[in-house]
Coordinates of C-alpha atoms and ligand atoms in Angstrom, one line a residue:
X1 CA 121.6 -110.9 74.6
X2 CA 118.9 -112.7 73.1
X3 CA 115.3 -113.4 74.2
X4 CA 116.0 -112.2 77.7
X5 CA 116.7 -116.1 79.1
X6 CA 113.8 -117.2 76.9
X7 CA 111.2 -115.1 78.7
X8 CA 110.5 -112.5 76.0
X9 CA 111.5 -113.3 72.6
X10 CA 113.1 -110.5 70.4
X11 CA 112.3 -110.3 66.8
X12 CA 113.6 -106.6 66.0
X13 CA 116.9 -105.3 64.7
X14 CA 116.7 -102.6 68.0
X15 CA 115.4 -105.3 71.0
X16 CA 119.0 -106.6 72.2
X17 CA 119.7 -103.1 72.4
X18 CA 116.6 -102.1 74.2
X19 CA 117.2 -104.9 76.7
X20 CA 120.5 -103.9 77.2
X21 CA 119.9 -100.6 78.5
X22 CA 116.8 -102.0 80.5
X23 CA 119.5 -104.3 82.0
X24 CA 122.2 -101.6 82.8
X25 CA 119.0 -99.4 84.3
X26 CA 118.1 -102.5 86.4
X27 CA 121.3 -103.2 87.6
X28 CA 122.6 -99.6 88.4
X29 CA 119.2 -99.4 90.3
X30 CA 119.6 -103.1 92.0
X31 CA 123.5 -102.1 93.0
X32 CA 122.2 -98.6 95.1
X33 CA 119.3 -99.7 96.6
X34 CA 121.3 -103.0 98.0
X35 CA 123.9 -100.7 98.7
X36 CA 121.5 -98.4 101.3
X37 CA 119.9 -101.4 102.7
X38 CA 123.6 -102.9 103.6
X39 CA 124.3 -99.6 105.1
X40 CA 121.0 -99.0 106.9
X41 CA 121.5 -102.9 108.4
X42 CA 125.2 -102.4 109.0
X43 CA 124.4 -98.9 111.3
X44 CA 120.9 -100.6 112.9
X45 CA 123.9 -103.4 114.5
X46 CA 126.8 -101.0 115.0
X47 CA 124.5 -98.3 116.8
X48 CA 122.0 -100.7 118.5
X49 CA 121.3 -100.2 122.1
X50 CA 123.9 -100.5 124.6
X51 CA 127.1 -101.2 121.8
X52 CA 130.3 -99.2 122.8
X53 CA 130.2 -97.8 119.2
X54 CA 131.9 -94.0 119.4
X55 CA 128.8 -91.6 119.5
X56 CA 130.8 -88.1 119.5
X57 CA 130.1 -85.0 117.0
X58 CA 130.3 -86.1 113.8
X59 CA 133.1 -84.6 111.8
X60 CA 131.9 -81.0 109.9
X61 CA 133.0 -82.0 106.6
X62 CA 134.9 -84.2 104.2
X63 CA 135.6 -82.6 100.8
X64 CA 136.7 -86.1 99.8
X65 CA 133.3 -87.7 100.6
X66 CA 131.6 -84.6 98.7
X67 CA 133.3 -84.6 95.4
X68 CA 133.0 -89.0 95.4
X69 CA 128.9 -88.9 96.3
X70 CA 128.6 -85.6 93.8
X71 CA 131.1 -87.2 90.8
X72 CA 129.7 -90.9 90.3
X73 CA 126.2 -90.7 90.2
X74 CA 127.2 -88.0 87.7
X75 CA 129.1 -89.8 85.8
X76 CA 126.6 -92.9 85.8
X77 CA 123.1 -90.9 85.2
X78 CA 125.4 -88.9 82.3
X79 CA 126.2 -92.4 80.6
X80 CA 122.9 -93.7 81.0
X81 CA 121.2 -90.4 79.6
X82 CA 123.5 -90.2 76.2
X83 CA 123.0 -93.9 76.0
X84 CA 119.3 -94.0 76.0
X85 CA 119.1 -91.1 74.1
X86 CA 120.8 -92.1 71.3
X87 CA 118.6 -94.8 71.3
X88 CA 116.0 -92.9 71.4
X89 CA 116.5 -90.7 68.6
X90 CA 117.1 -94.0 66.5
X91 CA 114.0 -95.3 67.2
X92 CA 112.4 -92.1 66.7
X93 CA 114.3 -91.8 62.7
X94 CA 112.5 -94.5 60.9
X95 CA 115.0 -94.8 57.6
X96 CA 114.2 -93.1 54.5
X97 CA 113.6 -96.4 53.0
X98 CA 111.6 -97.7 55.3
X99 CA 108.2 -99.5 53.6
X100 CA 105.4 -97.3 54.8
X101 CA 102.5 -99.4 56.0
X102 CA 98.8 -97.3 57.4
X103 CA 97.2 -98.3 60.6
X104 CA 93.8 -96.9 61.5
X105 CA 92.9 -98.1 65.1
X106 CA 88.9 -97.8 66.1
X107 CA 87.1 -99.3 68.7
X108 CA 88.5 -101.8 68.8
X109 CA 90.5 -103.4 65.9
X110 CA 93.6 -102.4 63.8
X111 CA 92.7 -101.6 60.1
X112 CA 95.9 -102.3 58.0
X113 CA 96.5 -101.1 54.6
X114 CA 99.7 -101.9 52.2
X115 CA 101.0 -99.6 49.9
X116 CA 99.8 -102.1 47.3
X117 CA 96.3 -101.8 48.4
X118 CA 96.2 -104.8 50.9
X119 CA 94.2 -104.6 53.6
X120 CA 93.7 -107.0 56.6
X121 CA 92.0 -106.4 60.1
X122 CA 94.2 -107.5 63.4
X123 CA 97.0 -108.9 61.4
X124 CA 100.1 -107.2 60.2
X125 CA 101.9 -109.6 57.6
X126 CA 106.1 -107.7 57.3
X127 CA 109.1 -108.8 55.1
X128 CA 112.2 -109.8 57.5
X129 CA 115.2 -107.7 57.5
X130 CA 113.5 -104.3 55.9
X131 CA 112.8 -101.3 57.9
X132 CA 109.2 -101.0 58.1
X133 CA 107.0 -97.7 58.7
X134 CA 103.7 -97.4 60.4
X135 CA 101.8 -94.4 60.0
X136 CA 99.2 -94.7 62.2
X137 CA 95.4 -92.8 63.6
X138 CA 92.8 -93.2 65.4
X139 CA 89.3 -93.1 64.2
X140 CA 87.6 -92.4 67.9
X141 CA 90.1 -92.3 71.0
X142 CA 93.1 -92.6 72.0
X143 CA 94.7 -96.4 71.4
X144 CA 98.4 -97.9 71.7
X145 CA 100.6 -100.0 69.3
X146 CA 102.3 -102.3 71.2
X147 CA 104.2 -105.2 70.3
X148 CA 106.4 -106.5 73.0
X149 CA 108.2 -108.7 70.8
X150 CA 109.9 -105.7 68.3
X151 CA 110.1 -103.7 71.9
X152 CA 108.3 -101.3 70.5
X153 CA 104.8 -99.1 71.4
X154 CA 103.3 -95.7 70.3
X155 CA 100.4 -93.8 71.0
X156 CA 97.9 -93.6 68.4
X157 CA 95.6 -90.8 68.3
X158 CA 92.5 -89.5 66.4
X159 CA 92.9 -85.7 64.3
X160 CA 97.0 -86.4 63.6
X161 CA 99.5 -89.1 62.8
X162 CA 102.1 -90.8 64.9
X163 CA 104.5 -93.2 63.6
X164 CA 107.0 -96.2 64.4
X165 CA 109.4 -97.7 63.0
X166 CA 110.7 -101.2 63.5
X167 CA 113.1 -104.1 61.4
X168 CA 111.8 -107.1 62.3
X169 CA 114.8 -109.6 62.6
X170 CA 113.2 -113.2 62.9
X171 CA 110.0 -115.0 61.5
X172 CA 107.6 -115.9 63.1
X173 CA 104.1 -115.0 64.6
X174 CA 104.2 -112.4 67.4
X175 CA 101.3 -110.7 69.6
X176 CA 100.4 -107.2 68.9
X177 CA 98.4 -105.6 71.7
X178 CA 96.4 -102.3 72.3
X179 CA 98.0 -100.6 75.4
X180 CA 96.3 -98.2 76.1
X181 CA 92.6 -98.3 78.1
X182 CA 89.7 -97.4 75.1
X183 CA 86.7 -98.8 76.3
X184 CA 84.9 -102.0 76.8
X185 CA 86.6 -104.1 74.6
X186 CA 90.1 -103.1 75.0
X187 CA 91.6 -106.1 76.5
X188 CA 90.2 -107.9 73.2
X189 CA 92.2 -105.8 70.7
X190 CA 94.6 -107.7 69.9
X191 CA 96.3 -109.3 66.9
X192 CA 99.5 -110.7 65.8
X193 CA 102.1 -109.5 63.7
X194 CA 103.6 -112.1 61.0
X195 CA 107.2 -111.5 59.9
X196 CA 107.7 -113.8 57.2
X197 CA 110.7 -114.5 54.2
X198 CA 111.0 -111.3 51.3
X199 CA 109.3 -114.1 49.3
X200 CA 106.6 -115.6 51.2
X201 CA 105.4 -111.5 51.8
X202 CA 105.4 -111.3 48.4
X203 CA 103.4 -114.3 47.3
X204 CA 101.7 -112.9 50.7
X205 CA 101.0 -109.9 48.8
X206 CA 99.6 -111.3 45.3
X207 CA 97.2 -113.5 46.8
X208 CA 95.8 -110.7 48.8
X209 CA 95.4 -108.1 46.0
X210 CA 93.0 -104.8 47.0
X211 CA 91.5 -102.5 44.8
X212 CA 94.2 -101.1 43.0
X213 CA 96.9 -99.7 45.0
X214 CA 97.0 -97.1 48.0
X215 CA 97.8 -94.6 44.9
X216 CA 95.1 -95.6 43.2
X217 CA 92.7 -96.0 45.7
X218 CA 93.8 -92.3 46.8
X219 CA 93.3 -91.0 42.6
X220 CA 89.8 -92.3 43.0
X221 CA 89.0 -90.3 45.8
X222 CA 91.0 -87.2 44.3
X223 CA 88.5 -87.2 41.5
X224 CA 85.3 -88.1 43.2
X225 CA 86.2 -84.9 45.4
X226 CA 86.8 -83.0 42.6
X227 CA 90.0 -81.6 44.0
X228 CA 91.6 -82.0 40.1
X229 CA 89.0 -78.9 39.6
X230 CA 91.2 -76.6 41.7
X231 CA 94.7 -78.9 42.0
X232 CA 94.6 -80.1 38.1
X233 CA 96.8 -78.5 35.2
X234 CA 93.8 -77.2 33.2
X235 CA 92.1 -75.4 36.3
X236 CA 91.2 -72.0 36.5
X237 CA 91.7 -71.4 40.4
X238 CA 94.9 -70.3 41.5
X239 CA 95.9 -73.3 43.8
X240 CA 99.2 -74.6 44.3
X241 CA 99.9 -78.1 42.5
X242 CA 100.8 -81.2 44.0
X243 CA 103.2 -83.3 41.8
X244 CA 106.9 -83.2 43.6
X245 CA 105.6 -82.0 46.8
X246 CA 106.1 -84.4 49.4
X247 CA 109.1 -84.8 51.5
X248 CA 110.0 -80.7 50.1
X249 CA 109.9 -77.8 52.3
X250 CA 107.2 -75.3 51.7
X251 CA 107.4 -71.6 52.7
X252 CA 103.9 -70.4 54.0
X253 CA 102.5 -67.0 54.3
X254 CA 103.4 -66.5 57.4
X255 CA 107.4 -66.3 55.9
X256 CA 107.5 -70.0 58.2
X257 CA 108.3 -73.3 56.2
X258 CA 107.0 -76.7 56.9
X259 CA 107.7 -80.2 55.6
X260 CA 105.4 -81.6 53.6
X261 CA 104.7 -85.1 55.0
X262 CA 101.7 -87.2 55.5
X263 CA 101.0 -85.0 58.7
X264 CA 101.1 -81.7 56.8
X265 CA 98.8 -83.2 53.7
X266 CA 96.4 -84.2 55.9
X267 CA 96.2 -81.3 58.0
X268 CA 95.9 -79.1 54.4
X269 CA 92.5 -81.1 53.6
X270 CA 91.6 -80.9 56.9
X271 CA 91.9 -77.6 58.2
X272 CA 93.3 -75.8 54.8
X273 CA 93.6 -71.9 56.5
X274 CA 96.4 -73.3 59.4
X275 CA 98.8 -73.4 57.3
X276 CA 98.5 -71.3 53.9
X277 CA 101.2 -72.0 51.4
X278 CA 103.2 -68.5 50.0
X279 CA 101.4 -67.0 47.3
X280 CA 97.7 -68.6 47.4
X281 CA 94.7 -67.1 48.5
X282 CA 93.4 -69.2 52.0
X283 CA 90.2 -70.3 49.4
X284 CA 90.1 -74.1 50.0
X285 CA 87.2 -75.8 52.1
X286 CA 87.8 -78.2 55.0
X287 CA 87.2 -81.3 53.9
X288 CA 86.4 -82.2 57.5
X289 CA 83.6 -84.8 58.1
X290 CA 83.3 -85.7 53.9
X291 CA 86.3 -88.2 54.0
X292 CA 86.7 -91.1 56.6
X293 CA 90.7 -92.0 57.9
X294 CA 91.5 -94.7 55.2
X295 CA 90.2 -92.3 52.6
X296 CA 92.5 -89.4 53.8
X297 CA 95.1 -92.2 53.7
X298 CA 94.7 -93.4 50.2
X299 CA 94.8 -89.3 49.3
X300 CA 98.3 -89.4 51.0
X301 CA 99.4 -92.6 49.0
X302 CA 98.6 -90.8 46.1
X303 CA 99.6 -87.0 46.7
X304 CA 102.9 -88.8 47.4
X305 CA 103.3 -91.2 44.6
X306 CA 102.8 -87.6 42.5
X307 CA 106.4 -86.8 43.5
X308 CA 108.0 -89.5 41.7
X309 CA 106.2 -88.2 38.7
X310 CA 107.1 -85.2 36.4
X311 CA 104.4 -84.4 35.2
X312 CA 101.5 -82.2 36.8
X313 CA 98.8 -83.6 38.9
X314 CA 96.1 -84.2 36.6
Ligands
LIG401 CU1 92.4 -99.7 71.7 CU2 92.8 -100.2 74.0

């Protein structure tokens, strides 16, 4: 089932999938609802005025009847529910290889950056056939991802990250939209998403070079911060280090554990005493208000390109 009859073209591993269960949903919905109105019209002409339709007691019960009008809308809601929620939980699993890719929405544009360093504003250039990753917040209120095309549309908020996954299947230039109402200029944020050949997004990716990688951008920050005086191999401070830590569990002083993901990392500069890693004094400021989205992005990039690495952070 592709492109819906031409209506709304699909471009995403998931869409035909998507569709289908909007088309089961549809139909289910189309056959009960023509079903009561046949029944409602069929009673309105058997029943009318002056017919010599039977008009006794009705019978006190059929167990038949019961266990029919009970057992298949069961049996159909059941299907739908393990159907959609299998798909569900797919979309929700982005791949562990999926190429992560940072969105910060503000009123009102979409601020991309590559892991490379790329950045562009209302454009989002993706390789066909590769799971891709957004990690995505909001520098003011509340916005919405949306692109119709990959069937596909997540809330983005300011203070955490949501992500969404997608494998765009076709080239080609679709429309990416802000759903949800921020303000004056909502209905202008939009932009278009370009899916193009592994080797056009790579020629793509040369011309368009940033400064210095995510990673890199992130190490500047590290040591303009000064968080190598605390985090670094040489330092004084007891403070846990951060080469290997993301994607591990951590145990915290409060005997809980916690991934550490981009969510977790950010919250730890953010608001350092939530959650206190085992065996470290709760000593590290907020860095609340000193570093801006894309900066606490490029700090991500780079905490995480530290697990790859052997060695201590530096
Ligand atoms: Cu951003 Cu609507």
């Amino acid at each position: 089932m592709s492109d819906l009859a031409g209506y709304f073209p699909d471009a995403s591993i998931m869409a035909g999938r998507i569709d289908a269960l909007l088309l089961a949903l549809t139909l289910v919905s189309v056959l009960v609802v023509g079903g009561i109105m046949a029944v409602i019209v069929w009673f309105a002409f058997r029943y009318r005025r002056g017919s010599p339709a039977a008009r006794g007691p009705a019978p006190s019960r059929s167990r038949t009847l019961e266990v029919v009008w009970i057992t298949v809308p069961l049996v159909v809601f059941l299907i739908i529910f393990v159907w959609a929620a299998m798909l569900y939980l797919e979309l929700r699993s982005p791949p562990a290889d999926a190429l992560a890719i940072n969105v910060v929405a503000k009123q009102w544009m979409w601020k991309v950056q590559h892991p490379g360093g790329q950045r562009e504003i209302n454009e989002l250039h993706v390789p066909v056939g590769r799971p891709i990753k957004l990690v995505m917040t909001s520098q003011d209120v509340i916005h919405s991802l949306f692109v119709p095309a990959f069937r596909v549309k997540q809330d983005v908020l300011p203070g955490r990250y949501t992500t969404l996954w997608f494998e765009p299947s076709r080239e080609g230039e679709y429309p990416l939209l802000c759903a949800e109402f921020c303000g004056t200029d909502h209905s202008g944020m939009t932009g278009r998403v370009v899916v193009m050949a592994p080797q056009d997004y790579d020629q793509w990716l040369e011309r368009n070079p940033g400064a210095g990688t995510l990673a890199q951008q992130g190490e500047v920050v590290y040591r303009r911060h000064g968080c190598s005086g605390c985090h670094g191999e040489s330092a004084t401070v007891h403070a846990p280090g951060l080469a290997g830590i993301y994607g591990r569990r951590a145990s915290l002083e409060d005997g809980g554990t916690v991934m550490v993901d981009e969510g977790y990392i950010r919250d730890s500069i953010l608001r350092p005493a939530s959650e206190v890693v085992a065996g470290y004094p709760p000593i590290m400021p907020s860095y609340q208000g000193q570093l801006d989205e894309e900066e606490i992005l490029a700090l991500v990039a780079y905490i995480r390109s530290l697990a790859d690495r052997e060695e201590a952070a530096p």
